[in-house]
């Protein structure tokens, strides 16, 4: 996430570290791969393809995608299927938190980029116009010209 979180960068880093670097029921590498996959789906810049080689096992990948893109569509049946595949509640919790955080970070980065008037990571040909109340570069007034 580098410095993309702006004034909350230290808090964002602390949150990410607490999810990825602390002991858990899933390997830290798996949580990192899940977060990266979900961030890519959330619109993170510079996240090239490679979904098939991202380190997320196929049974979890579709669940991670659903959490990242359409969390409201997750059902008890989704979780039951993953439990029957051998995943504990603790593993599913960590996977869900990693996916949700990744998607949130991707969206945060995309939103901050839009506020800065940068091209959309989802459509590199587009240019987003700055919000009309964004301060002008000269520091005068409340709009850009």
Tab-separated table of C-alpha atoms in Angstrom:
chain	number	residue	atom	x	y	z
A	1	UNK	CA	0.000	0.000	0.000
A	2	UNK	CA	3.062	2.230	0.288
A	3	UNK	CA	2.076	5.836	0.991
A	4	UNK	CA	-1.245	5.605	-0.825
A	5	UNK	CA	-3.227	5.733	2.417
A	6	UNK	CA	-2.076	9.299	2.986
A	7	UNK	CA	-2.377	10.539	6.521
A	8	UNK	CA	-3.503	7.121	7.723
A	9	UNK	CA	-0.561	5.208	6.232
A	10	UNK	CA	0.860	4.161	9.613
A	11	UNK	CA	-2.505	2.870	10.797
A	12	UNK	CA	-3.087	1.066	7.512
A	13	UNK	CA	0.331	-0.584	7.736
A	14	UNK	CA	-0.363	-1.641	11.306
A	15	UNK	CA	-3.683	-3.187	10.284
A	16	UNK	CA	-2.158	-5.043	7.336
A	17	UNK	CA	0.714	-6.296	9.497
A	18	UNK	CA	-1.686	-7.525	12.168
A	19	UNK	CA	-3.627	-9.531	9.572
A	20	UNK	CA	-0.656	-10.876	7.629
A	21	UNK	CA	2.264	-11.162	10.018
A	22	UNK	CA	0.719	-12.555	13.198
A	23	UNK	CA	0.398	-16.265	13.966
A	24	UNK	CA	-2.780	-17.861	12.712
A	25	UNK	CA	-4.431	-21.006	11.449
A	26	UNK	CA	-3.401	-20.200	7.874
A	27	UNK	CA	0.115	-19.609	6.615
A	28	UNK	CA	1.140	-15.978	6.387
A	29	UNK	CA	2.018	-16.539	2.701
A	30	UNK	CA	-1.532	-17.709	1.982
A	31	UNK	CA	-3.021	-14.680	3.740
A	32	UNK	CA	-0.703	-12.421	1.705
A	33	UNK	CA	-1.748	-14.125	-1.535
A	34	UNK	CA	-5.427	-13.772	-0.612
A	35	UNK	CA	-5.014	-10.101	0.247
A	36	UNK	CA	-3.162	-9.449	-3.033
A	37	UNK	CA	-5.810	-11.283	-5.090
A	38	UNK	CA	-8.644	-9.365	-3.424
A	39	UNK	CA	-6.783	-6.043	-3.772
A	40	UNK	CA	-6.400	-6.733	-7.486
A	41	UNK	CA	-10.149	-7.340	-7.716
A	42	UNK	CA	-10.722	-4.129	-5.739
A	43	UNK	CA	-8.787	-2.133	-8.320
A	44	UNK	CA	-5.224	-1.929	-7.030
A	45	UNK	CA	-2.745	-0.301	-9.452
A	46	UNK	CA	0.128	-2.265	-10.956
A	47	UNK	CA	-1.278	-5.618	-10.073
A	48	UNK	CA	-0.762	-7.423	-13.393
A	49	UNK	CA	-2.553	-10.687	-14.133
A	50	UNK	CA	-1.483	-14.049	-12.866
A	51	UNK	CA	-4.583	-15.151	-10.997
A	52	UNK	CA	-3.855	-18.791	-11.789
A	53	UNK	CA	-0.403	-18.465	-10.203
A	54	UNK	CA	-1.283	-16.240	-7.274
A	55	UNK	CA	-0.874	-18.948	-4.622
A	56	UNK	CA	-4.541	-19.182	-3.624
A	57	UNK	CA	-5.826	-22.770	-3.897
A	58	UNK	CA	-8.708	-23.182	-6.357
A	59	UNK	CA	-11.373	-24.069	-3.744
A	60	UNK	CA	-10.587	-20.881	-1.816
A	61	UNK	CA	-10.054	-18.693	-4.897
A	62	UNK	CA	-13.718	-18.525	-5.883
A	63	UNK	CA	-14.685	-17.766	-2.271
A	64	UNK	CA	-12.048	-15.016	-2.076
A	65	UNK	CA	-13.348	-13.566	-5.333
A	66	UNK	CA	-16.910	-13.561	-4.006
A	67	UNK	CA	-15.891	-11.864	-0.754
A	68	UNK	CA	-13.847	-9.270	-2.650
A	69	UNK	CA	-16.433	-8.411	-5.288
A	70	UNK	CA	-19.865	-9.392	-3.934
A	71	UNK	CA	-19.543	-10.043	-0.199
A	72	UNK	CA	-23.283	-9.715	0.269
A	73	UNK	CA	-23.736	-12.831	-1.875
A	74	UNK	CA	-21.756	-15.125	0.458
A	75	UNK	CA	-24.107	-17.812	1.751
A	76	UNK	CA	-24.086	-20.466	4.441
A	77	UNK	CA	-23.793	-22.979	1.621
A	78	UNK	CA	-20.506	-21.410	0.491
A	79	UNK	CA	-19.063	-21.803	3.960
A	80	UNK	CA	-20.470	-25.303	4.418
A	81	UNK	CA	-18.820	-26.425	1.171
A	82	UNK	CA	-15.476	-25.033	2.328
A	83	UNK	CA	-15.874	-26.675	5.739
A	84	UNK	CA	-16.650	-30.002	4.078
A	85	UNK	CA	-13.452	-29.547	2.064
A	86	UNK	CA	-11.553	-29.538	5.371
A	87	UNK	CA	-11.357	-25.856	6.303
A	88	UNK	CA	-11.998	-24.975	9.925
A	89	UNK	CA	-14.007	-21.965	11.072
A	90	UNK	CA	-10.740	-20.323	12.124
A	91	UNK	CA	-9.232	-20.791	8.655
A	92	UNK	CA	-12.364	-19.420	7.002
A	93	UNK	CA	-12.340	-16.410	9.331
A	94	UNK	CA	-8.725	-15.596	8.438
A	95	UNK	CA	-9.398	-16.078	4.719
A	96	UNK	CA	-12.458	-13.829	4.926
A	97	UNK	CA	-10.637	-11.078	6.835
A	98	UNK	CA	-7.683	-11.194	4.421
A	99	UNK	CA	-9.985	-11.018	1.390
A	100	UNK	CA	-12.103	-8.208	2.830
A	101	UNK	CA	-9.036	-6.184	3.796
A	102	UNK	CA	-7.454	-6.689	0.379
A	103	UNK	CA	-10.616	-5.558	-1.397
A	104	UNK	CA	-10.900	-2.538	0.905
A	105	UNK	CA	-7.288	-1.529	0.262
A	106	UNK	CA	-7.774	-1.876	-3.481
A	107	UNK	CA	-10.857	0.316	-3.340
A	108	UNK	CA	-9.118	2.843	-1.094
A	109	UNK	CA	-6.255	3.090	-3.544
A	110	UNK	CA	-8.668	3.435	-6.477
A	111	UNK	CA	-10.646	6.145	-4.652
A	112	UNK	CA	-7.566	8.137	-3.711
A	113	UNK	CA	-6.358	7.883	-7.312
A	114	UNK	CA	-9.678	9.232	-8.524
A	115	UNK	CA	-9.462	12.160	-6.113
A	116	UNK	CA	-6.001	12.934	-7.502
A	117	UNK	CA	-7.399	12.804	-11.051
A	118	UNK	CA	-5.322	9.794	-12.086
A	119	UNK	CA	-6.412	7.284	-14.704
A	120	UNK	CA	-8.595	4.459	-13.448
A	121	UNK	CA	-6.661	1.236	-12.812
A	122	UNK	CA	-9.621	-0.669	-14.258
A	123	UNK	CA	-9.621	1.388	-17.451
A	124	UNK	CA	-6.157	2.835	-18.127
A	125	UNK	CA	-7.493	4.864	-21.064
A	126	UNK	CA	-9.842	6.846	-18.857
A	127	UNK	CA	-8.987	10.064	-17.081
A	128	UNK	CA	-10.940	10.884	-14.003
A	129	UNK	CA	-11.583	14.559	-13.413
A	130	UNK	CA	-10.736	15.864	-9.948
A	131	UNK	CA	-13.631	16.579	-7.644
A	132	UNK	CA	-14.819	20.159	-8.217
A	133	UNK	CA	-14.032	21.122	-4.617
A	134	UNK	CA	-10.433	19.896	-4.770
A	135	UNK	CA	-8.128	22.785	-3.849
A	136	UNK	CA	-6.441	24.393	-6.823
A	137	UNK	CA	-2.679	23.882	-7.268
A	138	UNK	CA	-2.127	27.554	-6.449
A	139	UNK	CA	-3.761	27.077	-3.071
A	140	UNK	CA	-6.369	29.748	-3.750
A	141	UNK	CA	-10.043	29.055	-3.840
A	142	UNK	CA	-11.785	25.730	-3.615
A	143	UNK	CA	-11.772	24.574	-7.207
A	144	UNK	CA	-9.369	23.662	-9.933
A	145	UNK	CA	-9.443	25.536	-13.193
